[in-house]
Amino acid sequence: MRRNPFGMDICCRKGSRSPLQELYNPIQLELSNTAILHQMRRDQVTDTCRANSAVSRKRRVLTPNDLKHLVVDEDHELIYCYVPKVACTNWKRLMMVLSGRGKYSDPMEIPASEAHVSANLKTLNQYSIPEINHRLKSYMKFLFVREPFERLVSAYRNKFTQKYNTSFHKRYGTKIIRRQRKNATQEALRKGDDVKFEEFVAYLIDPHTQREEPFNEHWQTVYSLCHPCHIHYDLVGKYETLEEDSNYVLQLAGVSGYLKFPTYAKSTRTTDEMTTEFFQNISAEHQTQLYEVYKLDFLMFNYSVPNYLKLE
């Protein structure tokens, strides 16, 4: 019988150094370039929160319901805030391997559908208030971010241009078409499966949308999903450097000897060029309003205003 590498490692963190110690008190005294880069990313978030405190700290206190995106791995003292459309399927797979105590060994053997079953992962909102506070203080907290408009186009393409996503068409598509399309056909109003990107943008910037209910997680801002002005993230990974940043997290967790971030080139991936194309037909007024919605994400994670934007 092939020995599972987790037999020894996975549940025996006692006596070894925690990821937080590895990050902030490395054994080698000289800070690596990677450590310096991550310090700069942390500082960027802190500075943006401070400079925009009126907006970013509107909410003084978080409730457990705000923590349902924070996935907990007790064995390695990790908390991962998942952001849809930023490699979250693969990171959920990794968290299932890490917290599964030997149940899984190869992340890519876990079907994507299983990675998104909420019962397969423990989230921070399932703990008591003292337990939540203890974990926020002593576990290493990380998230992954992506250029906000590229992420938005990725969400649009995935949820509104794929025929199989009927639940999104019914739940959101019909509503968007009803509100944003003049003279919509009965079929479009019933199916909601041909939402144009311009209509999606108009829906997002419509004040009625935000008053009615929070954005769906696939297009919600990172600062609303992960609350980086209330929760101090120790690592901010980026989609642009996904592999290096992911493997750095695994290294700090002490598992890089047998666990690597799954690598594969997704041929359908939304690129910067694609995003530029999608924004061609959006008016300068709508682009400006949309930028305002995602502005904190741009600033906080150091993404510059895209060249293709025609801001007013």
GROMACS .gro file of C-alpha atoms in nm:
model
  312
    1MET     CA    1   0.000   0.000   0.000
    2ARG     CA    2   0.139   0.341  -0.102
    3ARG     CA    3   0.203   0.552   0.205
    4ASN     CA    4   0.016   0.881   0.211
    5PRO     CA    5   0.268   1.162   0.272
    6PHE     CA    6   0.021   1.314   0.519
    7GLY     CA    7   0.048   1.018   0.755
    8MET     CA    8   0.340   1.188   0.924
    9ASP     CA    9   0.314   1.555   0.848
   10ILE     CA   10  -0.039   1.673   0.839
   11CYS     CA   11  -0.146   1.669   1.199
   12CYS     CA   12   0.182   1.715   1.374
   13ARG     CA   13   0.234   2.087   1.377
   14LYS     CA   14   0.306   2.081   1.753
   15GLY     CA   15   0.665   2.165   1.823
   16SER     CA   16   0.720   2.306   1.474
   17ARG     CA   17   0.704   2.672   1.386
   18SER     CA   18   0.372   2.822   1.280
   19PRO     CA   19   0.333   2.994   0.941
   20LEU     CA   20   0.312   3.330   1.121
   21GLN     CA   21   0.648   3.270   1.289
   22GLU     CA   22   0.799   3.164   0.957
   23LEU     CA   23   0.671   3.483   0.795
   24TYR     CA   24   0.751   3.745   1.059
   25ASN     CA   25   1.045   3.581   1.242
   26PRO     CA   26   1.232   3.388   0.977
   27ILE     CA   27   1.523   3.175   1.091
   28GLN     CA   28   1.755   3.346   0.844
   29LEU     CA   29   1.785   3.708   0.954
   30GLU     CA   30   1.826   3.857   0.609
   31LEU     CA   31   1.485   3.929   0.458
   32SER     CA   32   1.434   3.767   0.119
   33ASN     CA   33   1.310   3.967  -0.179
   34THR     CA   34   0.983   3.775  -0.146
   35ALA     CA   35   0.939   3.881   0.216
   36ILE     CA   36   1.010   4.245   0.122
   37LEU     CA   37   0.758   4.229  -0.166
   38HIS     CA   38   0.488   4.098   0.067
   39GLN     CA   39   0.567   4.364   0.326
   40MET     CA   40   0.514   4.626   0.055
   41ARG     CA   41   0.179   4.471  -0.039
   42ARG     CA   42   0.069   4.472   0.326
   43ASP     CA   43   0.173   4.837   0.361
   44GLN     CA   44  -0.021   4.929   0.047
   45VAL     CA   45  -0.341   4.783   0.198
   46THR     CA   46  -0.284   4.958   0.533
   47ASP     CA   47  -0.211   5.294   0.368
   48THR     CA   48  -0.518   5.270   0.143
   49CYS     CA   49  -0.743   5.182   0.438
   50ARG     CA   50  -0.608   5.479   0.630
   51ALA     CA   51  -0.640   5.723   0.338
   52ASN     CA   52  -0.996   5.612   0.265
   53SER     CA   53  -1.111   5.551   0.620
   54ALA     CA   54  -1.448   5.723   0.567
   55VAL     CA   55  -1.541   5.460   0.307
   56SER     CA   56  -1.334   5.162   0.411
   57ARG     CA   57  -1.432   5.166   0.778
   58LYS     CA   58  -1.797   5.258   0.742
   59ARG     CA   59  -1.868   4.940   0.931
   60ARG     CA   60  -1.707   4.954   1.272
   61VAL     CA   61  -1.753   4.589   1.369
   62LEU     CA   62  -1.767   4.267   1.169
   63THR     CA   63  -2.032   4.006   1.240
   64PRO     CA   64  -1.980   3.629   1.198
   65ASN     CA   65  -2.182   3.653   0.875
   66ASP     CA   66  -1.903   3.871   0.729
   67LEU     CA   67  -1.658   3.583   0.775
   68LYS     CA   68  -1.815   3.316   0.557
   69HIS     CA   69  -1.545   3.355   0.289
   70LEU     CA   70  -1.263   3.282   0.536
   71VAL     CA   71  -1.168   2.916   0.512
   72VAL     CA   72  -0.987   2.770   0.816
   73ASP     CA   73  -0.719   2.501   0.828
   74GLU     CA   74  -0.658   2.421   1.195
   75ASP     CA   75  -0.373   2.176   1.138
   76HIS     CA   76  -0.152   2.434   0.969
   77GLU     CA   77  -0.299   2.745   1.134
   78LEU     CA   78  -0.407   2.905   0.807
   79ILE     CA   79  -0.702   3.124   0.712
   80TYR     CA   80  -0.771   3.176   0.341
   81CYS     CA   81  -1.025   3.431   0.219
   82TYR     CA   82  -1.149   3.306  -0.116
   83VAL     CA   83  -1.230   3.550  -0.394
   84PRO     CA   84  -1.425   3.396  -0.685
   85LYS     CA   85  -1.252   3.426  -1.024
   86VAL     CA   86  -0.905   3.436  -0.861
   87ALA     CA   87  -0.803   3.069  -0.874
   88CYS     CA   88  -1.035   2.996  -0.584
   89THR     CA   89  -1.126   2.646  -0.707
   90ASN     CA   90  -0.763   2.534  -0.690
   91TRP     CA   91  -0.708   2.703  -0.356
   92LYS     CA   92  -1.019   2.538  -0.212
   93ARG     CA   93  -0.883   2.205  -0.339
   94LEU     CA   94  -0.553   2.277  -0.161
   95MET     CA   95  -0.736   2.370   0.161
   96MET     CA   96  -0.928   2.040   0.140
   97VAL     CA   97  -0.598   1.854   0.113
   98LEU     CA   98  -0.441   2.054   0.397
   99SER     CA   99  -0.732   2.022   0.638
  100GLY     CA  100  -0.845   1.675   0.530
  101ARG     CA  101  -0.604   1.484   0.759
  102GLY     CA  102  -0.502   1.242   0.486
  103LYS     CA  103  -0.842   1.209   0.318
  104TYR     CA  104  -0.703   1.368   0.000
  105SER     CA  105  -0.348   1.377  -0.133
  106ASP     CA  106  -0.370   1.515  -0.488
  107PRO     CA  107  -0.565   1.841  -0.517
  108MET     CA  108  -0.637   1.784  -0.887
  109GLU     CA  109  -0.815   1.457  -0.810
  110ILE     CA  110  -1.083   1.659  -0.630
  111PRO     CA  111  -1.362   1.750  -0.877
  112ALA     CA  112  -1.426   2.125  -0.905
  113SER     CA  113  -1.788   2.072  -0.804
  114GLU     CA  114  -1.676   1.906  -0.480
  115ALA     CA  115  -1.438   2.193  -0.399
  116HIS     CA  116  -1.738   2.428  -0.399
  117VAL     CA  117  -1.950   2.220  -0.160
  118SER     CA  118  -1.950   2.438   0.152
  119ALA     CA  119  -1.965   2.140   0.390
  120ASN     CA  120  -1.622   2.026   0.266
  121LEU     CA  121  -1.445   2.324   0.422
  122LYS     CA  122  -1.475   2.493   0.758
  123THR     CA  123  -1.525   2.870   0.754
  124LEU     CA  124  -1.455   3.118   1.031
  125ASN     CA  125  -1.822   3.210   1.085
  126GLN     CA  126  -1.880   2.859   1.224
  127TYR     CA  127  -1.677   2.934   1.540
  128SER     CA  128  -1.768   3.115   1.861
  129ILE     CA  129  -1.658   3.478   1.903
  130PRO     CA  130  -1.360   3.391   2.132
  131GLU     CA  131  -1.252   3.114   1.891
  132ILE     CA  132  -1.279   3.356   1.597
  133ASN     CA  133  -1.065   3.616   1.775
  134HIS     CA  134  -0.803   3.357   1.872
  135ARG     CA  135  -0.771   3.233   1.512
  136LEU     CA  136  -0.759   3.582   1.365
  137LYS     CA  137  -0.474   3.663   1.601
  138SER     CA  138  -0.264   3.348   1.574
  139TYR     CA  139  -0.328   3.199   1.228
  140MET     CA  140  -0.168   3.321   0.905
  141LYS     CA  141  -0.433   3.498   0.697
  142PHE     CA  142  -0.401   3.526   0.319
  143LEU     CA  143  -0.602   3.606   0.009
  144PHE     CA  144  -0.550   3.625  -0.367
  145VAL     CA  145  -0.649   3.924  -0.579
  146ARG     CA  146  -0.671   4.007  -0.950
  147GLU     CA  147  -0.694   4.319  -1.166
  148PRO     CA  148  -1.055   4.422  -1.083
  149PHE     CA  149  -1.189   4.469  -1.436
  150GLU     CA  150  -1.021   4.153  -1.566
  151ARG     CA  151  -1.190   3.966  -1.280
  152LEU     CA  152  -1.522   4.132  -1.369
  153VAL     CA  153  -1.499   4.031  -1.736
  154SER     CA  154  -1.402   3.679  -1.626
  155ALA     CA  155  -1.716   3.664  -1.407
  156TYR     CA  156  -1.935   3.798  -1.690
  157ARG     CA  157  -1.796   3.548  -1.944
  158ASN     CA  158  -1.835   3.257  -1.705
  159LYS     CA  159  -2.182   3.339  -1.571
  160PHE     CA  160  -2.357   3.502  -1.867
  161THR     CA  161  -2.205   3.362  -2.188
  162GLN     CA  162  -2.203   2.991  -2.100
  163LYS     CA  163  -2.527   2.814  -2.187
  164TYR     CA  164  -2.500   2.574  -1.891
  165ASN     CA  165  -2.519   2.852  -1.628
  166THR     CA  166  -2.898   2.859  -1.627
  167SER     CA  167  -2.927   2.936  -1.254
  168PHE     CA  168  -2.738   3.265  -1.307
  169HIS     CA  169  -2.944   3.345  -1.617
  170LYS     CA  170  -3.266   3.297  -1.421
  171ARG     CA  171  -3.152   3.467  -1.100
  172TYR     CA  172  -2.964   3.765  -1.248
  173GLY     CA  173  -2.997   3.761  -1.628
  174THR     CA  174  -3.376   3.803  -1.632
  175LYS     CA  175  -3.352   4.091  -1.383
  176ILE     CA  176  -3.073   4.267  -1.577
  177ILE     CA  177  -3.262   4.239  -1.908
  178ARG     CA  178  -3.588   4.358  -1.750
  179ARG     CA  179  -3.417   4.668  -1.615
  180GLN     CA  180  -3.162   4.752  -1.879
  181ARG     CA  181  -3.307   4.644  -2.216
  182LYS     CA  182  -3.573   4.845  -2.393
  183ASN     CA  183  -3.820   4.638  -2.595
  184ALA     CA  184  -3.682   4.305  -2.468
  185THR     CA  185  -3.846   3.998  -2.621
  186GLN     CA  186  -4.059   3.771  -2.404
  187GLU     CA  187  -3.806   3.492  -2.459
  188ALA     CA  188  -3.516   3.709  -2.335
  189LEU     CA  189  -3.717   3.812  -2.029
  190ARG     CA  190  -3.798   3.449  -1.956
  191LYS     CA  191  -3.454   3.294  -2.019
  192GLY     CA  192  -3.212   3.575  -1.929
  193ASP     CA  193  -2.936   3.396  -2.121
  194ASP     CA  194  -2.814   3.670  -2.356
  195VAL     CA  195  -2.711   3.955  -2.125
  196LYS     CA  196  -2.476   4.197  -2.301
  197PHE     CA  197  -2.168   4.323  -2.116
  198GLU     CA  198  -2.299   4.683  -2.147
  199GLU     CA  199  -2.621   4.574  -1.972
  200PHE     CA  200  -2.424   4.399  -1.699
  201VAL     CA  201  -2.220   4.717  -1.636
  202ALA     CA  202  -2.537   4.933  -1.631
  203TYR     CA  203  -2.685   4.692  -1.372
  204LEU     CA  204  -2.371   4.715  -1.152
  205ILE     CA  205  -2.364   5.095  -1.145
  206ASP     CA  206  -2.740   5.132  -1.095
  207PRO     CA  207  -2.787   5.262  -0.734
  208HIS     CA  208  -3.103   5.049  -0.712
  209THR     CA  209  -2.892   4.732  -0.748
  210GLN     CA  210  -2.675   4.807  -0.445
  211ARG     CA  211  -2.973   4.917  -0.234
  212GLU     CA  212  -3.165   4.602  -0.317
  213GLU     CA  213  -2.909   4.340  -0.209
  214PRO     CA  214  -2.531   4.289  -0.187
  215PHE     CA  215  -2.352   4.202  -0.510
  216ASN     CA  216  -2.315   3.834  -0.592
  217GLU     CA  217  -1.975   3.706  -0.469
  218HIS     CA  218  -1.848   3.663  -0.828
  219TRP     CA  219  -1.854   4.040  -0.886
  220GLN     CA  220  -1.848   4.169  -0.529
  221THR     CA  221  -1.543   4.383  -0.445
  222VAL     CA  222  -1.256   4.212  -0.263
  223TYR     CA  223  -1.275   4.464   0.020
  224SER     CA  224  -1.641   4.371   0.078
  225LEU     CA  225  -1.575   3.996   0.063
  226CYS     CA  226  -1.258   3.981   0.274
  227HIS     CA  227  -1.271   4.305   0.482
  228PRO     CA  228  -0.900   4.390   0.455
  229CYS     CA  229  -0.948   4.713   0.651
  230HIS     CA  230  -1.080   4.517   0.951
  231ILE     CA  231  -0.877   4.198   0.915
  232HIS     CA  232  -0.500   4.223   0.886
  233TYR     CA  233  -0.394   3.990   0.602
  234ASP     CA  234  -0.042   3.858   0.638
  235LEU     CA  235  -0.009   3.772   0.269
  236VAL     CA  236  -0.169   3.921  -0.039
  237GLY     CA  237  -0.118   3.690  -0.334
  238LYS     CA  238  -0.178   3.807  -0.690
  239TYR     CA  239  -0.326   3.629  -0.989
  240GLU     CA  240  -0.042   3.768  -1.200
  241THR     CA  241   0.213   3.584  -0.983
  242LEU     CA  242  -0.020   3.305  -0.877
  243GLU     CA  243   0.224   3.015  -0.880
  244GLU     CA  244   0.508   3.187  -0.692
  245ASP     CA  245   0.276   3.341  -0.432
  246SER     CA  246   0.084   3.017  -0.378
  247ASN     CA  247   0.398   2.813  -0.334
  248TYR     CA  248   0.532   3.074  -0.089
  249VAL     CA  249   0.219   3.020   0.125
  250LEU     CA  250   0.274   2.643   0.111
  251GLN     CA  251   0.640   2.692   0.203
  252LEU     CA  252   0.547   2.900   0.509
  253ALA     CA  253   0.294   2.633   0.606
  254GLY     CA  254   0.576   2.376   0.599
  255VAL     CA  255   0.415   2.157   0.332
  256SER     CA  256   0.605   2.257   0.018
  257GLY     CA  257   0.799   1.928   0.030
  258TYR     CA  258   0.496   1.737  -0.092
  259LEU     CA  259   0.239   1.993  -0.200
  260LYS     CA  260   0.263   2.237  -0.490
  261PHE     CA  261   0.008   2.469  -0.642
  262PRO     CA  262  -0.152   2.288  -0.940
  263THR     CA  263  -0.020   2.435  -1.264
  264TYR     CA  264  -0.198   2.426  -1.591
  265ALA     CA  265  -0.257   2.688  -1.858
  266LYS     CA  266  -0.626   2.754  -1.896
  267SER     CA  267  -0.691   2.822  -2.264
  268THR     CA  268  -1.014   3.013  -2.192
  269ARG     CA  269  -0.854   3.245  -1.936
  270THR     CA  270  -0.965   3.609  -1.948
  271THR     CA  271  -0.667   3.825  -2.050
  272ASP     CA  272  -0.594   4.196  -2.045
  273GLU     CA  273  -0.648   4.212  -2.424
  274MET     CA  274  -0.988   4.050  -2.387
  275THR     CA  275  -1.084   4.292  -2.110
  276THR     CA  276  -0.981   4.588  -2.328
  277GLU     CA  277  -1.214   4.458  -2.601
  278PHE     CA  278  -1.510   4.423  -2.365
  279PHE     CA  279  -1.470   4.783  -2.249
  280GLN     CA  280  -1.467   4.927  -2.603
  281ASN     CA  281  -1.845   4.966  -2.607
  282ILE     CA  282  -1.884   5.108  -2.256
  283SER     CA  283  -1.942   5.485  -2.248
  284ALA     CA  284  -1.694   5.710  -2.066
  285GLU     CA  285  -1.967   5.796  -1.815
  286HIS     CA  286  -2.035   5.431  -1.732
  287GLN     CA  287  -1.664   5.349  -1.718
  288THR     CA  288  -1.614   5.630  -1.466
  289GLN     CA  289  -1.903   5.510  -1.251
  290LEU     CA  290  -1.784   5.150  -1.265
  291TYR     CA  291  -1.430   5.253  -1.169
  292GLU     CA  292  -1.578   5.427  -0.861
  293VAL     CA  293  -1.744   5.099  -0.756
  294TYR     CA  294  -1.413   4.907  -0.773
  295LYS     CA  295  -1.179   5.196  -0.689
  296LEU     CA  296  -1.074   5.065  -0.346
  297ASP     CA  297  -0.974   4.731  -0.496
  298PHE     CA  298  -0.761   4.912  -0.757
  299LEU     CA  299  -0.590   5.127  -0.494
  300MET     CA  300  -0.556   4.870  -0.217
  301PHE     CA  301  -0.390   4.607  -0.433
  302ASN     CA  302  -0.183   4.850  -0.639
  303TYR     CA  303  -0.351   4.812  -0.978
  304SER     CA  304  -0.314   5.119  -1.198
  305VAL     CA  305  -0.604   5.269  -1.392
  306PRO     CA  306  -0.622   5.067  -1.716
  307ASN     CA  307  -0.497   5.246  -2.030
  308TYR     CA  308  -0.817   5.166  -2.219
  309LEU     CA  309  -1.039   5.355  -1.973
  310LYS     CA  310  -1.187   5.685  -2.086
  311LEU     CA  311  -1.252   5.837  -1.744
  312GLU     CA  312  -1.450   6.159  -1.724
   0.00000   0.00000   0.00000
